[in-house]
């Protein structure tokens, strides 16, 4: 079972929601990092202040021999830094002084020694449930022999900062998740409202039934993004309405064309059976019936041919076809009928070859010639000219006759189309000949048109040409 694609609303909501979620998470992470860096810088400033105070207190050497005086002096140096602790030891590691109740000996052994206290040199140390941020530096008191340095460990308690950051992080996560949820909800609502015109158009489309194909959408009444959709749908309705109308007319014309021979056959049979007749009389009735059967068989064959053309099932067997030779051959075939109708057949031009199906092209030419002979008045002439224009072969069939109004010309190749009553066929065809000609020409990637100027009617057929072999 094929997996159904996700809806547009879901796709847009997930896509935009994902982007907003990433943006909010990035913003939250940036805020958190900024506050953390601010606390670190604050601690660094605190530690630098303590280190400078100790540097000033240890500026004279030798150190006071009285430990009590030294302790008071060092304690006074950092009296304003309540969370700061420090430890001072000599080059051998012997303790000189340490903040009461602090144990920074382990911290003093953490490498490496810092040249200066900054964000990159401070380290975090945990001891007895407390967390410190500090650094280990060396101070050389003024006048110390051999510039013997003292090792100084300065640290500050950061538990308050960490607790604040933890609570702020939890609060920020809650705010971020809530904002993401509200943003996704707002996006879904906006997308749902944004798709309202699509749903409205869908409802209008569903209301269009087979008897309402004249209804059209209004491109001006929809958003700009849907204008092309509405115009395309209207174009599709135009094509469907045209096909539906032609199909309805085609069905009616078929019924009309078949009803005539069937009625004739029924009448002839009833007359023949109304009384006893001789064998010759029955034979005449059968011959008359055979003509009607042949007419119906030809009509059914033509309709099947057009059905194949409509479904792109015509597969021409391509060979080189000399148009002038085919026309000359058809002249021989129609010569007797043309003489009976007192119509002359004239051919102009030669040496134009096309690649196509010989039987199909001959059928198209035959339909054009028979149509021209049928509508040419006595004493007139059907003129066929063959020429080449660039890489195209042009064949024109001209005959004198009653002028055809311009509004009828585009429909002459429609099935069963009759411009006026004077051109109705009585027993000479079903009105499918020109439709078959157009289908054959289009199957060969060509085109055909018709024009009427005064009392001259011209059919022009254009096909891709080839070099005729000698």
Short mmCIF file of N, CA and C in Angstrom, two decimals, residues 86 128 140 160 269 300 313 348 360 465:
data_model
loop_
_atom_site.label_atom_id
_atom_site.label_comp_id
_atom_site.label_asym_id
_atom_site.label_seq_id
_atom_site.Cartn_x
_atom_site.Cartn_y
_atom_site.Cartn_z
N UNK A 86 42.73 32.52 49.85
CA UNK A 86 44.04 32.45 49.23
C UNK A 86 44.98 31.64 50.10
N UNK A 128 35.02 19.30 49.41
CA UNK A 128 34.13 19.27 50.56
C UNK A 128 32.77 19.89 50.27
N UNK A 140 56.82 37.68 43.17
CA UNK A 140 58.20 37.88 43.63
C UNK A 140 58.24 39.15 44.47
N UNK A 160 27.11 30.07 44.57
CA UNK A 160 25.95 30.93 44.34
C UNK A 160 25.71 31.13 42.85
N UNK A 269 -37.26 -4.05 -46.26
CA UNK A 269 -37.62 -5.42 -45.86
C UNK A 269 -39.13 -5.56 -45.69
N UNK A 300 -18.61 2.67 -39.67
CA UNK A 300 -18.04 2.05 -38.46
C UNK A 300 -16.52 1.98 -38.56
N UNK A 313 -3.06 5.76 -31.18
CA UNK A 313 -2.74 4.38 -31.53
C UNK A 313 -2.34 4.22 -32.99
N UNK A 348 -0.08 19.96 -60.87
CA UNK A 348 1.07 20.84 -61.09
C UNK A 348 2.18 20.47 -60.11
N UNK A 360 -1.89 5.39 -45.52
CA UNK A 360 -2.56 6.49 -44.81
C UNK A 360 -2.56 7.77 -45.65
N UNK A 465 9.57 17.14 -45.61
CA UNK A 465 9.99 16.57 -46.89
C UNK A 465 11.29 15.79 -46.77
#
